Coordinates of N, CA and C in Angstrom, one line a residue:
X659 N -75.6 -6.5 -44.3 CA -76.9 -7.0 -44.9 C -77.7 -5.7 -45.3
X660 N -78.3 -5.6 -46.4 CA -79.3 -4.5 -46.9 C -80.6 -5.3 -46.2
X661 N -81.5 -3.8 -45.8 CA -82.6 -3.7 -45.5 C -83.7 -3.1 -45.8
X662 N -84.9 -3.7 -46.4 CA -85.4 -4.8 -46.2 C -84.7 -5.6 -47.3
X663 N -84.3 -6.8 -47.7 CA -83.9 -7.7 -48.2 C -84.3 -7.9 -49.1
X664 N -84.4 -7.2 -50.3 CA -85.7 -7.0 -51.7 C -85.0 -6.7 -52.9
X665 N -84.8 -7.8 -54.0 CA -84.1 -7.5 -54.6 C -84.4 -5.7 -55.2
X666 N -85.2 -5.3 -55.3 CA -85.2 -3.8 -56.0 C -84.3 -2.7 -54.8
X667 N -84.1 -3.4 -53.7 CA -83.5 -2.4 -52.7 C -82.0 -2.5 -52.6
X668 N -82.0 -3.9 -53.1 CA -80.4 -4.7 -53.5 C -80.0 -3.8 -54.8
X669 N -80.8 -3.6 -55.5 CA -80.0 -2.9 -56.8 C -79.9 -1.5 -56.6
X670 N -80.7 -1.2 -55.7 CA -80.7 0.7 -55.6 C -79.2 1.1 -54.7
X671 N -78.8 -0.1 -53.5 CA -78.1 -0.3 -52.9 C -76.5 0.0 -53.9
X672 N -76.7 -0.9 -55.3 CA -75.2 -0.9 -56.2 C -75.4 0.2 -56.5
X673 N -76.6 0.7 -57.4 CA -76.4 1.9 -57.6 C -76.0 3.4 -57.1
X674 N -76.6 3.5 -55.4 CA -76.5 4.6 -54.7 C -75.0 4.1 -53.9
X675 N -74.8 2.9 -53.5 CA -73.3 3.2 -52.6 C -72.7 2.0 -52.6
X676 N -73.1 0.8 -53.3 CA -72.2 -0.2 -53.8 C -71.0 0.2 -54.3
X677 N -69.7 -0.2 -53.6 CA -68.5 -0.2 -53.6 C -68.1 1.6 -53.8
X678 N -68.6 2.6 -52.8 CA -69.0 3.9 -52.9 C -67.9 4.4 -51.6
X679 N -66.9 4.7 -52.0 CA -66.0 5.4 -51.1 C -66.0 6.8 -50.8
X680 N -65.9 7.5 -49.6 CA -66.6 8.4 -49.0 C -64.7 8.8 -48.4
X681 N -64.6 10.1 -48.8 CA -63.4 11.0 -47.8 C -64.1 12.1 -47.5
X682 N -64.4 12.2 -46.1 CA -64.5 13.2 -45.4 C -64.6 13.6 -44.4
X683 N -64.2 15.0 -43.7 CA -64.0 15.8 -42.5 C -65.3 16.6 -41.6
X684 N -64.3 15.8 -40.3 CA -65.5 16.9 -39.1 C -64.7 17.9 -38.9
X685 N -65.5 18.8 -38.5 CA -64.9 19.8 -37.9 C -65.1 19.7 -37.0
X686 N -64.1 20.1 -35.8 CA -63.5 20.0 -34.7 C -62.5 20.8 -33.7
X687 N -62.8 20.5 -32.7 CA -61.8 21.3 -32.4 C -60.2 20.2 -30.8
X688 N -59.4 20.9 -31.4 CA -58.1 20.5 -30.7 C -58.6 20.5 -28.6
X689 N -58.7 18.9 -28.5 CA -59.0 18.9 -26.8 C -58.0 19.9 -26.0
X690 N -56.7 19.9 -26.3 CA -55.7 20.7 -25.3 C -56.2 22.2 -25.6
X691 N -55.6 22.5 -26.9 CA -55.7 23.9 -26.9 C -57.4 24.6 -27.3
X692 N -58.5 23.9 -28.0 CA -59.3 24.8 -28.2 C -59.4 25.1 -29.9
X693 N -58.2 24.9 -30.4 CA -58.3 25.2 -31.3 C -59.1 24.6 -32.5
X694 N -59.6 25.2 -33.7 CA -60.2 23.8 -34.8 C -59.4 23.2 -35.8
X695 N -59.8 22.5 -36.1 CA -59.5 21.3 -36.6 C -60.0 20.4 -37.2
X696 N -59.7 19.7 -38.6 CA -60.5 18.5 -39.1 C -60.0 17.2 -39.1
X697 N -61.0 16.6 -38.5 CA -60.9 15.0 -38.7 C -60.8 14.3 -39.9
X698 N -60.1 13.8 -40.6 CA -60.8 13.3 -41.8 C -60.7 11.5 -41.5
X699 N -61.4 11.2 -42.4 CA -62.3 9.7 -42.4 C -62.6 9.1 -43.4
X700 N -62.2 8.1 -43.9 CA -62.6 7.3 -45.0 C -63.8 6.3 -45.0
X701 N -64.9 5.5 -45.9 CA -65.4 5.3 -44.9 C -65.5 4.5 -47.5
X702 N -65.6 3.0 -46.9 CA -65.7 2.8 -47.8 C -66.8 1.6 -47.9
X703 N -67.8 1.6 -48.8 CA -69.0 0.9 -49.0 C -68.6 -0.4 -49.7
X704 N -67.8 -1.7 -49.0 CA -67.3 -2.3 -49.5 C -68.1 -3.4 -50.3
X705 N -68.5 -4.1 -49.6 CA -69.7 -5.3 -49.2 C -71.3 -4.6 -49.1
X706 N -71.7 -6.2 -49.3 CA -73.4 -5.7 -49.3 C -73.4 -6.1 -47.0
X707 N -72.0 -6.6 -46.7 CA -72.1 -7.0 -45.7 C -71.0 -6.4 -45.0
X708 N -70.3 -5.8 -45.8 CA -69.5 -5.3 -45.1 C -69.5 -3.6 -45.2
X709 N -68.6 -2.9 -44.2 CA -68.0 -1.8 -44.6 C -66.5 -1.7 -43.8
X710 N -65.5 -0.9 -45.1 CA -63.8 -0.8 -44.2 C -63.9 0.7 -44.4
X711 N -62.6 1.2 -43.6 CA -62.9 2.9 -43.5 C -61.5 2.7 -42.7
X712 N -60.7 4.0 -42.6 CA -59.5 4.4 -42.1 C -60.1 6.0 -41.1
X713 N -59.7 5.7 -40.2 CA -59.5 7.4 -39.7 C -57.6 7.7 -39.4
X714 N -57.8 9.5 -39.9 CA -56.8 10.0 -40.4 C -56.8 11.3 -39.3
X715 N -57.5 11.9 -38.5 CA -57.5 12.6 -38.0 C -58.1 12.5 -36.3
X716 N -57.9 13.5 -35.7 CA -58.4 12.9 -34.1 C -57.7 12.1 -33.4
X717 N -58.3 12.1 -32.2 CA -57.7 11.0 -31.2 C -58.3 9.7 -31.8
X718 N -58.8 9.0 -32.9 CA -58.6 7.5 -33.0 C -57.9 7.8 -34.4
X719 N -56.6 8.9 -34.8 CA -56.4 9.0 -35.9 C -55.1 7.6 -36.0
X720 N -54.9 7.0 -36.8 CA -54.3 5.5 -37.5 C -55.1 4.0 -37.1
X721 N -56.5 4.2 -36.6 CA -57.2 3.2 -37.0 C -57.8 2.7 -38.5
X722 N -57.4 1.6 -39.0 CA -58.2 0.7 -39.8 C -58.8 -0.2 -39.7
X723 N -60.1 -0.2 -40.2 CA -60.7 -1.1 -39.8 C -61.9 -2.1 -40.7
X724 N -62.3 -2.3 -40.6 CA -63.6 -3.2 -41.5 C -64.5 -3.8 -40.4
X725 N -65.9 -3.8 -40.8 CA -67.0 -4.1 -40.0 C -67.9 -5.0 -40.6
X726 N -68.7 -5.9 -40.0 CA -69.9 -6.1 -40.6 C -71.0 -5.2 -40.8
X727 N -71.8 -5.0 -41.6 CA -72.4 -4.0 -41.7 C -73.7 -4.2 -42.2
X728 N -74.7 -3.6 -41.4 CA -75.9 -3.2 -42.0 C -76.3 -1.8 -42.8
X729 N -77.1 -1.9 -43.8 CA -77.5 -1.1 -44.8 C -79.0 -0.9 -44.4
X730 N -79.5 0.4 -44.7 CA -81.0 0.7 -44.6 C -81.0 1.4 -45.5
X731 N -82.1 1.5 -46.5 CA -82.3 3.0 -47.6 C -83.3 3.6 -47.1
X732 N -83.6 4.6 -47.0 CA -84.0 5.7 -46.2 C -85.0 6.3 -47.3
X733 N -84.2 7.3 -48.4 CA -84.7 7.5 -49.5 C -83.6 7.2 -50.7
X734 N -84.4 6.1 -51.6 CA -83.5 6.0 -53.0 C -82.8 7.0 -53.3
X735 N -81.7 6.9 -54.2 CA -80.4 7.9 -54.6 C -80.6 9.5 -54.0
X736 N -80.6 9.1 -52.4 CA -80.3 10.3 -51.3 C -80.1 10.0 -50.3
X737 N -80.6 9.1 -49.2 CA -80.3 8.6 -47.7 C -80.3 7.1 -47.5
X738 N -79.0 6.9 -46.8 CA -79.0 5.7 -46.9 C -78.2 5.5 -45.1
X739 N -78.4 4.6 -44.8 CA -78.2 4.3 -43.1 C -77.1 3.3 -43.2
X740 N -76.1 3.5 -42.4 CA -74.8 2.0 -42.4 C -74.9 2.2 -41.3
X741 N -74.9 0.8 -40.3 CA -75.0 0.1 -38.9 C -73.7 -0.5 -38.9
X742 N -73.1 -0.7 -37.4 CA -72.4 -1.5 -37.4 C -71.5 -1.7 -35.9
X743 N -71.4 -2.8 -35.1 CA -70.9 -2.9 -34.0 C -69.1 -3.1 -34.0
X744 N -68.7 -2.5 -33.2 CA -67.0 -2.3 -33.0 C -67.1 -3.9 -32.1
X745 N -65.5 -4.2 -32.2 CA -65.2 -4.8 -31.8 C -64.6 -4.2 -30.2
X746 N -64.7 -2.9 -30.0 CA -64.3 -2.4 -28.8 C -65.5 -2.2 -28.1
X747 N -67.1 -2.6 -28.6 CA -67.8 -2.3 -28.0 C -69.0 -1.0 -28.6
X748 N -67.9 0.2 -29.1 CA -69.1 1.0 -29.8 C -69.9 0.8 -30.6
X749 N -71.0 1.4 -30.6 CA -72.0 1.2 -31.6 C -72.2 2.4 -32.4
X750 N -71.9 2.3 -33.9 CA -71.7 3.5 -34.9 C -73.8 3.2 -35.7
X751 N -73.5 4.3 -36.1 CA -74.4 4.3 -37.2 C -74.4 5.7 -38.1
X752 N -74.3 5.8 -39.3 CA -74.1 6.5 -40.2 C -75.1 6.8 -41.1
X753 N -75.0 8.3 -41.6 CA -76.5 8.3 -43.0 C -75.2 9.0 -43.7
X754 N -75.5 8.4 -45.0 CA -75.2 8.9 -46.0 C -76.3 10.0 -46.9
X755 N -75.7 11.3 -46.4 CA -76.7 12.3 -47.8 C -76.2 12.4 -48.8
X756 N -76.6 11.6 -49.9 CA -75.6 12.0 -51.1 C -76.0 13.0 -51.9
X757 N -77.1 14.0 -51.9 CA -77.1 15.4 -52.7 C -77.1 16.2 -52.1
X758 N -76.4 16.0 -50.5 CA -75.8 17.4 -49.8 C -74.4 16.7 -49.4
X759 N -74.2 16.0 -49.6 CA -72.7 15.5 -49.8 C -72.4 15.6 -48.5
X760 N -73.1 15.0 -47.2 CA -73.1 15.1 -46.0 C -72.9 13.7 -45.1
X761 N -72.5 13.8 -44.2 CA -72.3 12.4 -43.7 C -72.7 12.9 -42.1
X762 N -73.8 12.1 -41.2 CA -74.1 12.1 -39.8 C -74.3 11.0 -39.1
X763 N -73.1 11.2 -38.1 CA -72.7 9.9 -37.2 C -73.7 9.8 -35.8
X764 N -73.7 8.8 -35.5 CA -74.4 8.9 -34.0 C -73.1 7.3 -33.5
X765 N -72.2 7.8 -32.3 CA -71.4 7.1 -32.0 C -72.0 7.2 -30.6
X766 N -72.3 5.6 -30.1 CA -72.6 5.0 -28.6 C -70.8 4.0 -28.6
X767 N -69.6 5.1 -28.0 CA -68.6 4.3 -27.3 C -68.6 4.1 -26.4
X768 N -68.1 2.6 -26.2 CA -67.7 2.1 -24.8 C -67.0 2.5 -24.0
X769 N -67.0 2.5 -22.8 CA -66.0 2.8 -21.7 C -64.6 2.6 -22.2
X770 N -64.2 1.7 -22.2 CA -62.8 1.5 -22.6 C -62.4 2.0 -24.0
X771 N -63.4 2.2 -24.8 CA -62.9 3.0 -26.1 C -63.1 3.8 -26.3
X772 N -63.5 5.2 -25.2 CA -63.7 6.6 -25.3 C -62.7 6.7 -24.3
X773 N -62.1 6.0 -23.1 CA -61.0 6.6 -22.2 C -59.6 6.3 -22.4
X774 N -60.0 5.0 -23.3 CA -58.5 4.6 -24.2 C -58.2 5.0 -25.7
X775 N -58.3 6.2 -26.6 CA -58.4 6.2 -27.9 C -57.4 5.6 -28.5
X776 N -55.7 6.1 -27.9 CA -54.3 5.3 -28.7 C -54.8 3.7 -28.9
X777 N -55.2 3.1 -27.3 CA -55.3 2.1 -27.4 C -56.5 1.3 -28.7
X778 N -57.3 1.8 -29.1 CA -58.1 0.8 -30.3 C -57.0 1.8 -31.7
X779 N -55.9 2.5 -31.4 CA -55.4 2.6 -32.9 C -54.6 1.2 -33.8
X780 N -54.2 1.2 -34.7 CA -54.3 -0.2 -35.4 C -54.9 -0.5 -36.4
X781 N -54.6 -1.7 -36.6 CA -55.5 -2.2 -38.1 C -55.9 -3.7 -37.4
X782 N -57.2 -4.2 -37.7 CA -57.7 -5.3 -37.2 C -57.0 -6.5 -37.6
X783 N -56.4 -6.6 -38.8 CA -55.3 -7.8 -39.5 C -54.1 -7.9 -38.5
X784 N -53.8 -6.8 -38.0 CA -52.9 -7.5 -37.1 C -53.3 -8.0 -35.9
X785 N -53.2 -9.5 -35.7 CA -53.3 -10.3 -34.1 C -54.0 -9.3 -32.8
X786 N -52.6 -8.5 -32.4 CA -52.4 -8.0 -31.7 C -53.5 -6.6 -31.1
X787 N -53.7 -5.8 -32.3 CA -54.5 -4.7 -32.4 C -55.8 -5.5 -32.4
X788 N -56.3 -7.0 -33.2 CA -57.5 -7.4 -32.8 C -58.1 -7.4 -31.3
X789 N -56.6 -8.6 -30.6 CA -56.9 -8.4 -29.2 C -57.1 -7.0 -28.7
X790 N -56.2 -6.5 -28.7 CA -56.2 -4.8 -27.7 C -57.6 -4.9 -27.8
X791 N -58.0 -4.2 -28.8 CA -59.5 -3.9 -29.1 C -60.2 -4.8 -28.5
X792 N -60.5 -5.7 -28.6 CA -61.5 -6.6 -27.9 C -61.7 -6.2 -26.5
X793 N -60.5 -6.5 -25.6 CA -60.9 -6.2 -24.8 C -61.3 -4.8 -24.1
X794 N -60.8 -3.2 -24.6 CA -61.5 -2.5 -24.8 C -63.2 -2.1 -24.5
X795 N -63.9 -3.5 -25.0 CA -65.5 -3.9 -25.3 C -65.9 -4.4 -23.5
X796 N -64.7 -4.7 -22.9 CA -64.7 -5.1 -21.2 C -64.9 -4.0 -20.0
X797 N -64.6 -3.2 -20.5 CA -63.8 -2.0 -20.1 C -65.7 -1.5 -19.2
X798 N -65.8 -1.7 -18.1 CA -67.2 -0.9 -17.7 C -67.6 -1.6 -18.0
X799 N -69.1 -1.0 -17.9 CA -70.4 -1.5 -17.7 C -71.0 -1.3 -19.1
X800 N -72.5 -2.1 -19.9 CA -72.9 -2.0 -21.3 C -73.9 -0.6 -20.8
X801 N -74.1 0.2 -20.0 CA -74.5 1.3 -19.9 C -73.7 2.3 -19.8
X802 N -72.5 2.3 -19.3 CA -71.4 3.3 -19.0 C -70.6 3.8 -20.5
X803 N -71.3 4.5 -21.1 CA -71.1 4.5 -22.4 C -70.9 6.4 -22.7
X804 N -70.5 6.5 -23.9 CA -70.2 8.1 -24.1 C -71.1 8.3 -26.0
X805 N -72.0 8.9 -25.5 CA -72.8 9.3 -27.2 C -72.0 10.7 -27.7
X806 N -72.1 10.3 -29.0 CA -71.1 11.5 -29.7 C -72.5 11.8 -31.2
X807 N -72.8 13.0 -30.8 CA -73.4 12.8 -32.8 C -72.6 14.1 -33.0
X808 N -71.8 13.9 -34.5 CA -71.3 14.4 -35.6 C -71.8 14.7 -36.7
X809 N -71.6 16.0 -37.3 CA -71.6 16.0 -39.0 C -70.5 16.6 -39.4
X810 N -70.4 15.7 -40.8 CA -69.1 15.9 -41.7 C -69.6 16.6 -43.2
X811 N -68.8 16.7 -43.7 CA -68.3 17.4 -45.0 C -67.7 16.8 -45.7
X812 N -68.7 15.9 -46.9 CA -67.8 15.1 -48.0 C -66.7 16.3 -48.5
X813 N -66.0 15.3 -48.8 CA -64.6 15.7 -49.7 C -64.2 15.5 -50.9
X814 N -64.8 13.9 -50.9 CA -64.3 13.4 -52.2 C -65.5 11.9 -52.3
X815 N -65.6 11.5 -53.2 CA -66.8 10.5 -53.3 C -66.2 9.7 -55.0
X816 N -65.4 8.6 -54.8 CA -65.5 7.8 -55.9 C -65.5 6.3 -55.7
X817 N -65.6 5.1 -56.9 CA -66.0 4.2 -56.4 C -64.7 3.5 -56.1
X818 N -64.3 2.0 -55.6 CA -63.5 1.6 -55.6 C -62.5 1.4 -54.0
X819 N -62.0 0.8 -53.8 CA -61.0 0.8 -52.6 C -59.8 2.2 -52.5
X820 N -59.2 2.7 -53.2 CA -58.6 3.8 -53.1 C -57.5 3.7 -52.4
X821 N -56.7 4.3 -51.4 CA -56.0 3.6 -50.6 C -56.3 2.4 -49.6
X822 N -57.2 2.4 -49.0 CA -58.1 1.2 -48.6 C -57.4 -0.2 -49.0
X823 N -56.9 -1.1 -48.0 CA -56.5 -2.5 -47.9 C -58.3 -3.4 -48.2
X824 N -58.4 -3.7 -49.8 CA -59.5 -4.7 -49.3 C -59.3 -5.8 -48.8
X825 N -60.4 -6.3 -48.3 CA -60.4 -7.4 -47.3 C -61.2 -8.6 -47.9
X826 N -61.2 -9.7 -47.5 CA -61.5 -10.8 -47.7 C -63.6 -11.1 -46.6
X827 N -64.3 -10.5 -47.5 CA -65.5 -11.2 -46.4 C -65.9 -12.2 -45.9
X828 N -65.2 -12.9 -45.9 CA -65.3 -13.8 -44.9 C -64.4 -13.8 -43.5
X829 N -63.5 -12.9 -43.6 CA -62.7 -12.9 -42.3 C -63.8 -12.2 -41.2
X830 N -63.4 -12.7 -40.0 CA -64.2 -12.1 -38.6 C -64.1 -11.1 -38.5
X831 N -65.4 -10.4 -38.1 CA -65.1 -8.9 -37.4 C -65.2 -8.9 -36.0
X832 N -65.7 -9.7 -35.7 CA -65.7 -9.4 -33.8 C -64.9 -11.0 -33.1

């Protein structure tokens, strides 16, 4: 859902990141050795309700997924906010800078999806990886949680699904 709900915020929305696919990397570094390393991350503006995104890098690297999503504009054609609750429990939120080609995360993960990362890898279409995940969101207490803020480094920015499996909005996300 865009926020506030105004058609003038609805159209700034198509224009600034309506169907606006985002590739890009954190920098990072390798938990064993120390070393750095980049995460990369797809993160695709599918829906006025939705958003799907792939991670390719890191320990949640071969998750797909799609969310329901909330939208905030922040400032017209430059910041824009995407909300959105996991099915394992985390709570993401994203700004899109689009004229510093920047992307900043604030990740509240759940106990069971910061001590289990193989376990939420998958795609949500399959049965199986839905359940895993779900229960994941059981895992501890709704305070026993792990905050992560990140910034990334666009890469690439065009419209469209791209490698991205689209999805049907009406299927469940939680």
């Amino acid at each position: 859902m865009i926020h506030p709900d105004e058609p003038d915020v609805k159209a700034q929305w198509a224009r600034d990141i309506g169907d606006v696919h985002l590739i890009y990397d954190y920098a990072a570094k390798n938990a064993e050795t120390g070393a750095p390393e980049k995460w990369r991350y797809e993160m695709w503006f599918s829906h006025e309700d939705r958003c799907t995104y792939a991670i390719h890098g890191g320990p949640l690297a071969g998750r797909n997924n799609f969310q329901a999503a909330d939208y905030q504009c922040i400032r017209p054609g430059e910041l824009w906010q995407c909300n959105w609750l996991e099915e394992t429990g985390t709570i993401c939120s994203l700004v899109y800078d689009i004229p510093r080609k920047k992307i900043t995360t604030l990740l509240n993960f759940s106990r069971g999806h910061w001590d289990n990362p193989s376990a939420a890898h998958g795609d949500k279409r399959v049965p199986a990886d839905f359940a895993r995940w779900r229960a994941l969101a059981h895992v501890g207490s709704p305070t026993d949680r792990t905050i992560l803020n990140e910034q990334a480094d666009i890469v690439d920015v065009f419209r469209g699904p791209g490698e991205l499996e689209p999805i049907d909005p009406a299927w469940p996300t939680l």
